[in-house]
Coordinates of C-alpha atoms in Angstrom, one line a residue:
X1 CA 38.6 -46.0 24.9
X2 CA 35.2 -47.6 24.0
X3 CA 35.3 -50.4 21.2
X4 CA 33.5 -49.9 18.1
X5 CA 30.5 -51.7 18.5
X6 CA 29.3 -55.0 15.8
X7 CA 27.1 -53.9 13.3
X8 CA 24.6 -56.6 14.6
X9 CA 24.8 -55.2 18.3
X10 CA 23.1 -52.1 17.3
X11 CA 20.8 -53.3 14.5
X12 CA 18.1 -55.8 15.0
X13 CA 15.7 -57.9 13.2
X14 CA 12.5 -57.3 15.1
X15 CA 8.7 -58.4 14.2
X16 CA 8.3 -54.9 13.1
X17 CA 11.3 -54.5 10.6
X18 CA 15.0 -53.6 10.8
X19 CA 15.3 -52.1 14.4
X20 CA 18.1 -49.2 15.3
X21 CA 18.6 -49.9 19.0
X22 CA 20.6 -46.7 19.8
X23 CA 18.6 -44.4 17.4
X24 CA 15.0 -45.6 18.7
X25 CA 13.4 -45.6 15.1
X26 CA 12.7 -48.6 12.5
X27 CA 13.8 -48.4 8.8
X28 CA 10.8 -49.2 6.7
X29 CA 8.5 -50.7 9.8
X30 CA 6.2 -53.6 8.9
X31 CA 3.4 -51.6 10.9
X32 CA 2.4 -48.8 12.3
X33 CA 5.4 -47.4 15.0
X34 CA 6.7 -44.0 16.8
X35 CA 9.6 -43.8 14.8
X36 CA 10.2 -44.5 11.4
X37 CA 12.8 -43.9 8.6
X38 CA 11.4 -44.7 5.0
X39 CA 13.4 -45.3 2.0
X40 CA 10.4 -44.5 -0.8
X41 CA 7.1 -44.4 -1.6
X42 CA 6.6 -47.9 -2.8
X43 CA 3.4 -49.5 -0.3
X44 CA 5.5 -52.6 0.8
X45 CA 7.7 -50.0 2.2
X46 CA 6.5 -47.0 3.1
X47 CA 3.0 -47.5 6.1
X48 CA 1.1 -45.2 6.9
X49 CA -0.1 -44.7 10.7
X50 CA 3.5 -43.3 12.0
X51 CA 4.1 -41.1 14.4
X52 CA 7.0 -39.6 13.4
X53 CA 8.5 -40.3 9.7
X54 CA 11.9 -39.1 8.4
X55 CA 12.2 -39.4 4.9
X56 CA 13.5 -37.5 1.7
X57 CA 11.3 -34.2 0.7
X58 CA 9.8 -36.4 -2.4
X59 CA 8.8 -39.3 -0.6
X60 CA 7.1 -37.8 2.3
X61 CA 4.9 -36.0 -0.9
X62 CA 4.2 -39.1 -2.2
X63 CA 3.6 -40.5 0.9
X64 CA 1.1 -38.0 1.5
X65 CA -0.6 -38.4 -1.9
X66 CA -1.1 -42.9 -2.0
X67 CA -1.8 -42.5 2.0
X68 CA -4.4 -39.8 2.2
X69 CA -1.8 -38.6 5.0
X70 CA -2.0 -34.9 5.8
X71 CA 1.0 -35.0 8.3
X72 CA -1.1 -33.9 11.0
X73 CA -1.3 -37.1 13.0
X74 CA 2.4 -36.9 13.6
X75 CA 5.7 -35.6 12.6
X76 CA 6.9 -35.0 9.1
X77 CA 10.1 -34.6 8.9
X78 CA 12.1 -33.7 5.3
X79 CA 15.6 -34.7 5.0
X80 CA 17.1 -33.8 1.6
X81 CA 20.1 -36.1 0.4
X82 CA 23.4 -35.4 2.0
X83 CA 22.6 -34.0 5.0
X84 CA 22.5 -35.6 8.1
X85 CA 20.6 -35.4 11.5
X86 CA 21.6 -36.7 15.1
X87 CA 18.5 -39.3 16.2
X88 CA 19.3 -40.7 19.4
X89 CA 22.7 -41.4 19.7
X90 CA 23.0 -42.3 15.8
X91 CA 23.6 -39.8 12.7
X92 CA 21.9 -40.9 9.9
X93 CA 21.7 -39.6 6.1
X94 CA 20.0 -40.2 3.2
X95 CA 21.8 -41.1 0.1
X96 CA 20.0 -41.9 -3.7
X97 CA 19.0 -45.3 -4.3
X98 CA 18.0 -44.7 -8.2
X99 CA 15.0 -46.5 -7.3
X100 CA 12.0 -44.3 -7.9
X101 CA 11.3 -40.2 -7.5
X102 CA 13.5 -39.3 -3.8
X103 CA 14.2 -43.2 -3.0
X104 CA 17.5 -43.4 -0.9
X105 CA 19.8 -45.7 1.1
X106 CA 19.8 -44.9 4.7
X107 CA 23.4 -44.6 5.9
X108 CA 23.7 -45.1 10.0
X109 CA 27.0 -43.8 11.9
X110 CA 27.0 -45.1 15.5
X111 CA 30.2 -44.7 17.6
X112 CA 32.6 -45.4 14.4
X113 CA 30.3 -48.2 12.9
X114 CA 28.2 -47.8 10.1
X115 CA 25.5 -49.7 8.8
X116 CA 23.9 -49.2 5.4
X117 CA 20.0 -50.3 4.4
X118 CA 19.7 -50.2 0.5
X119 CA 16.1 -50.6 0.1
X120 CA 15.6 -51.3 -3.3
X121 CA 18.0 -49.5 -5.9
X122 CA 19.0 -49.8 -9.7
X123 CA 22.3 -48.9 -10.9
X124 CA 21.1 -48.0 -14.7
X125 CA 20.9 -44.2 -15.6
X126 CA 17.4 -43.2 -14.8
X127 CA 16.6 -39.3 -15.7
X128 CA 13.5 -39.9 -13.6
X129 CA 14.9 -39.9 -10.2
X130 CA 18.6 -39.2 -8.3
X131 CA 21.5 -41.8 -9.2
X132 CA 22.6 -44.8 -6.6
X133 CA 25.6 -43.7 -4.9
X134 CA 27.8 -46.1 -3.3
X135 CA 28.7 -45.9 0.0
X136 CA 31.4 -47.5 1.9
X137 CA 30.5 -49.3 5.3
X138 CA 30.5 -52.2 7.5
X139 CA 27.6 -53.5 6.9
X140 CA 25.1 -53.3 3.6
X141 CA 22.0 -54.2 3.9
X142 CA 20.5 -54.9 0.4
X143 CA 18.0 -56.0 -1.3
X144 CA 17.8 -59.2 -4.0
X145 CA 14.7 -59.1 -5.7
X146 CA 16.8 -60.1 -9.1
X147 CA 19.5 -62.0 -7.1
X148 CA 19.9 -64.6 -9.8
X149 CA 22.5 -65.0 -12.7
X150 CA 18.8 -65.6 -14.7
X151 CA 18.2 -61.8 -14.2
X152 CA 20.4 -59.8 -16.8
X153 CA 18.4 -56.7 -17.4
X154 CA 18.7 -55.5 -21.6
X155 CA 19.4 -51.7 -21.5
X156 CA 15.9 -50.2 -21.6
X157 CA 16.2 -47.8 -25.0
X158 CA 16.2 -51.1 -26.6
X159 CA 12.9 -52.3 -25.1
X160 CA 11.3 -49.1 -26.2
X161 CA 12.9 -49.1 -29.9
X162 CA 11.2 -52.5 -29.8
X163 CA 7.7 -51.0 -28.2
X164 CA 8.1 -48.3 -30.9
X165 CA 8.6 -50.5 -33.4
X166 CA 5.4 -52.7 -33.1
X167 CA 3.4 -49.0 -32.6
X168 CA 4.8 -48.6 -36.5
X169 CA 3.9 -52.3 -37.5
X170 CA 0.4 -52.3 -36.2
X171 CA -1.2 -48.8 -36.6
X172 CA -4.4 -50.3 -36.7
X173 CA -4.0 -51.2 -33.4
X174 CA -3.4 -49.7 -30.1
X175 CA -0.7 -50.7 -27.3
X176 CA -1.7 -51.4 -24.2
X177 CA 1.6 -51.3 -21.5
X178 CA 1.1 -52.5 -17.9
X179 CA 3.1 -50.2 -15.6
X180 CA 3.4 -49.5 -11.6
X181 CA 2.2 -46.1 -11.2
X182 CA 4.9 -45.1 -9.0
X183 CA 8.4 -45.0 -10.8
X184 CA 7.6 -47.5 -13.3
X185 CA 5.2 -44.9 -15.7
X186 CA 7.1 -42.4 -15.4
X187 CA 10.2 -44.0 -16.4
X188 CA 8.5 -45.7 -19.4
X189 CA 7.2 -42.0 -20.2
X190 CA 10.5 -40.5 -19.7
X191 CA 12.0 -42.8 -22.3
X192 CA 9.6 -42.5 -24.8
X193 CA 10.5 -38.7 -24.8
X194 CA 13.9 -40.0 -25.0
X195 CA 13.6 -42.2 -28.3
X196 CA 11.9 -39.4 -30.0
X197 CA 8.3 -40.1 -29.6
X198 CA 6.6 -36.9 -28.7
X199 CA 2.6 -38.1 -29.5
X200 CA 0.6 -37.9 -26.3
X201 CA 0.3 -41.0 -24.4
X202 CA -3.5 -41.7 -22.9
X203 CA -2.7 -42.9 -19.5
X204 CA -5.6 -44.7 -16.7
X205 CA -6.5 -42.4 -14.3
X206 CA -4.8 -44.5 -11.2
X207 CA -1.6 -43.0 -12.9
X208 CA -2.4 -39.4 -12.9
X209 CA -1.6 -38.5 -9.3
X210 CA 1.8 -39.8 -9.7
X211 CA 2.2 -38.1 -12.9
X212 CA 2.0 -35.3 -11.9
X213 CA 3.6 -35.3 -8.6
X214 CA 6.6 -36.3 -10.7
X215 CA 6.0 -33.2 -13.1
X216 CA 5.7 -31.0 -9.6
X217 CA 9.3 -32.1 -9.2
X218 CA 10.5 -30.7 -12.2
X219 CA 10.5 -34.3 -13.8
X220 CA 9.5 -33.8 -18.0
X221 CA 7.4 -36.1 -18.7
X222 CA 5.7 -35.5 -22.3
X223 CA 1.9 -34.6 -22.9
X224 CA -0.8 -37.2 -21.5
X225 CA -4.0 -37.4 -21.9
X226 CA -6.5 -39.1 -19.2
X227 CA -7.9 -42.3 -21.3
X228 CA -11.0 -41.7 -19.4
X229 CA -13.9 -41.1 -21.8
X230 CA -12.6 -41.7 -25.1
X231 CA -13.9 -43.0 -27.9
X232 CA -12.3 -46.8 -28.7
X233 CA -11.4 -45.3 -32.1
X234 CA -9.1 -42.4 -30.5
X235 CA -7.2 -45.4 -29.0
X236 CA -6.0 -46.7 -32.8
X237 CA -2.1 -46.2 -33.1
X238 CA -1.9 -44.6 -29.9
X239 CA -0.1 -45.5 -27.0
X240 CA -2.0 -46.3 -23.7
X241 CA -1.0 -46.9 -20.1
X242 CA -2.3 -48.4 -17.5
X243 CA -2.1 -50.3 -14.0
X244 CA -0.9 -54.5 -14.8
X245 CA -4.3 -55.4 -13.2
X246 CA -6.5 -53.2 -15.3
X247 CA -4.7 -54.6 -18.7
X248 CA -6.7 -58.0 -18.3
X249 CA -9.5 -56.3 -16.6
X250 CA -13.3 -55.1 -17.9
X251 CA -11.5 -51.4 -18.1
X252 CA -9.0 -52.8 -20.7
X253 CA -12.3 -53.1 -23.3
X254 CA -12.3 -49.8 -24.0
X255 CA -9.5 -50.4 -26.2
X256 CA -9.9 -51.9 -29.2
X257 CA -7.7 -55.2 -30.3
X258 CA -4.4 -54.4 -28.3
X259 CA -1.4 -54.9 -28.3
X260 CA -0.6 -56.0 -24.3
X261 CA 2.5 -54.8 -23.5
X262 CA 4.2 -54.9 -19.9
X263 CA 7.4 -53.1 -18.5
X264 CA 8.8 -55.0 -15.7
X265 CA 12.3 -57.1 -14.9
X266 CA 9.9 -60.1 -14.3
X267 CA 9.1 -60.5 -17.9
X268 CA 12.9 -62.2 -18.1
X269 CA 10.7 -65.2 -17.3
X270 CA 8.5 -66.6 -20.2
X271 CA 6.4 -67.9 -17.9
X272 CA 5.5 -64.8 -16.5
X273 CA 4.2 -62.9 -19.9
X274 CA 2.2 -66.0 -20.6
X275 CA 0.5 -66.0 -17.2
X276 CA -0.2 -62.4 -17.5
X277 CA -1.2 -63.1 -21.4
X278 CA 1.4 -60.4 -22.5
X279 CA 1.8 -60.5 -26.0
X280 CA 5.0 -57.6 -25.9
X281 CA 7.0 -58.2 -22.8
X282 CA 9.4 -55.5 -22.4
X283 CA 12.5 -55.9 -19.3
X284 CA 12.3 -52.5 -17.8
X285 CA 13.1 -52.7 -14.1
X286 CA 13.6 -50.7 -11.4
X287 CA 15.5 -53.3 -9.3
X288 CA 19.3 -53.8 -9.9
X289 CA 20.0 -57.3 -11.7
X290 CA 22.2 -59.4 -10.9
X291 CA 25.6 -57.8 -12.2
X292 CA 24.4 -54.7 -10.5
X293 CA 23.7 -56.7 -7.4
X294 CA 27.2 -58.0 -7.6
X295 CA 29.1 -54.9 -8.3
X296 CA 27.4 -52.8 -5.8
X297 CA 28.9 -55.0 -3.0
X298 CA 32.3 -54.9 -4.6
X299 CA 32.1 -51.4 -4.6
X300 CA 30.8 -50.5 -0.7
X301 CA 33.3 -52.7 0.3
X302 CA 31.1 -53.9 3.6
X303 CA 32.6 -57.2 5.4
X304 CA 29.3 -57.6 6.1
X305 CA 26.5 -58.2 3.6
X306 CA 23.0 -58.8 5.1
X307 CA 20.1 -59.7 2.4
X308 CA 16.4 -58.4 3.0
X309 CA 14.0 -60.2 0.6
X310 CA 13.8 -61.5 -3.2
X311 CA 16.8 -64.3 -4.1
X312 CA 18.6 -64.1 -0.9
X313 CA 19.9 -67.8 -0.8
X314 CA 21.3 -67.0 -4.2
X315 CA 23.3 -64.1 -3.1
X316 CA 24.3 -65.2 0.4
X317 CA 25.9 -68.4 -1.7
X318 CA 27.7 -65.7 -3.7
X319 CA 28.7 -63.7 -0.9
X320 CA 30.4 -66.4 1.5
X321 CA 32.3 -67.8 -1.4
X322 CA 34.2 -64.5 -2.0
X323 CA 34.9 -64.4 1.6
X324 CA 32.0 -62.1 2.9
X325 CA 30.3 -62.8 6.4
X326 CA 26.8 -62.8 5.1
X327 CA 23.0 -63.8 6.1
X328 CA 19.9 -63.9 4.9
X329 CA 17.6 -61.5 6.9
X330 CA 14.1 -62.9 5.5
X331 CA 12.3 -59.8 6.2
X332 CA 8.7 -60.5 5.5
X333 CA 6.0 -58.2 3.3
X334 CA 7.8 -56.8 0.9
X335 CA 5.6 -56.8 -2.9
X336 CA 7.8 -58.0 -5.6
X337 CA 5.7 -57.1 -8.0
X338 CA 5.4 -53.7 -7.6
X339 CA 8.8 -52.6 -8.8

């Protein structure tokens, strides 16, 4: 009888990404490759110029709307969570991440070994997108982006009572918020519906595609309104979104003395919302902090605990002193910022 193989005899860091020897496909390639497996939509993950791509129904639609991609260049192929398909000599599935709109984990079984890639996740409640779901293995291969005791996220109906509440104190004003258009808006959309405020949001036109790809999913979202060619008046005691960039940009002079908010974990750090000249920063994230971090490995219960990018010296420290055989994998091009 065979011996189960090592986790790191059958997955390899190449150039190109994380390889799957036996399955002949890359999770999340760096570039352009035959076969790839993508964990969600995000641009410092999902490439475009595949020739085959297996990912979850929602992210090959998004895929297809940030990459101009009409599928025909290659094969599309939908795999909806929980089921699982034979490539190469490897079964793989797709399991929720709780990342953004179809994110998942990829889970690998090869001859009684399994491996699982993260990607990025978040462990907080999200009604925008499927719930992480741990899942035992031998190796977990996660992400740190927040790998430090520093990063604590608040729960996020507190950020947005505090949003709402300087909406109330300033009417005169208008509230700018800096948001990713993939996951991030439609979160902070989703709960503002949730704390009660129904007005419609104006929202820059960058987020519109995503908007309503999410509302084409069944996600609710509230009433917006493109901020494209109002007057700077209509923008007084209003709510208004946009891309980070464009809130310190020549677009953001349309609206008249705002208050510059920004959603993201990275406003944890002072320093941050002063470079960015935030005057509201608000800790939404869409990365697991640290406790979540923590837990998550606790819970899969993986001997084995491989770390792709963000704080990875912090949380291979952890690791080895609670007696897991872990390593920093130092994957290269993955955006920080757009989480």
């Amino acid at each position: 009888m065979a011996a189960t193989p090592r986790p790191e005899d059958w997955i390899r860091v190449t150039p190109l990404g994380l390889w799957c020897e036996p399955g002949g496909f890359h999770v999340d390639p760096l570039r352009a490759v035959e076969r790839a497996v993508v964990t969600h939509g995000h641009s410092d993950h999902a490439r475009g110029g595949h020739a085959d791509v297996l990912a979850t129904p929602e992210t090959l639609a998004i895929m297809a709307l940030r990459l101009r991609e009409d599928g025909t260049s290659g094969r599309r192929q939908p795999l909806p969570y929980g089921e699982t398909v034979r490539i190469g000599e490897v079964d793989v599935r797709l399991v929720p991440a709780g990342h953004v709109l179809g994110s998942a984990q990829v889970v690998m079984d090869y001859r009684g070994s399994r491996v699982v890639v993260s990607g990025d996740y978040k462990r907080t409640p999200d009604p925008t997108c499927a719930s992480f779901e741990p899942v035992p293995c031998d190796a977990f291969v996660t992400e740190a982006t927040f790998g430090l005791p520093v990063f604590r996220h608040p729960p996020p109906a507190g950020e947005i009572a505090r949003l709402l509440a300087s909406v109330r104190r300033f009417p005169e004003r208008s509230h700018l918020v800096g948001v990713y258009s993939l996951g991030k808006a439609q979160r902070v959309l989703s709960l503002l519906r949730a704390a009660g405020y129904h007005e419609p949001v104006f929202i820059h036109g960058a987020l519109a595609g995503c908007c309503d790809l999410y509302r084409a999913h069944g996600i609710d979202l509230g009433e917006t309104e493109p901020a494209a060619g109002r007057k700077r008046d209509e923008f007084r005691g209003r709510i208004v979104m946009a891309p980070p960039s464009a809130t310190a940009d020549v677009w953001s002079r349309r609206v008249p003395d705002p208050v510059v908010a920004h959603a993201s974990g990275w406003m944890r750090v002072r320093q941050r919302a002063r470079q960015r000249q935030v005057e509201l920063p608000l800790v939404v994230s869409d990365h697991a902090d640290w406790d979540e971090l923590l837990l998550t490995v606790q819970e899969v219960g993986a001997p084995k605990v491989w770390v792709t990018h963000g704080a990875e010296e912090a949380m291979v420290y952890w690791c080895r002193r609670q007696g897991y055989d872990a390593r920093a994998l130092s994957l290269v091009g993955r955006d920080e910022e757009e989480e």
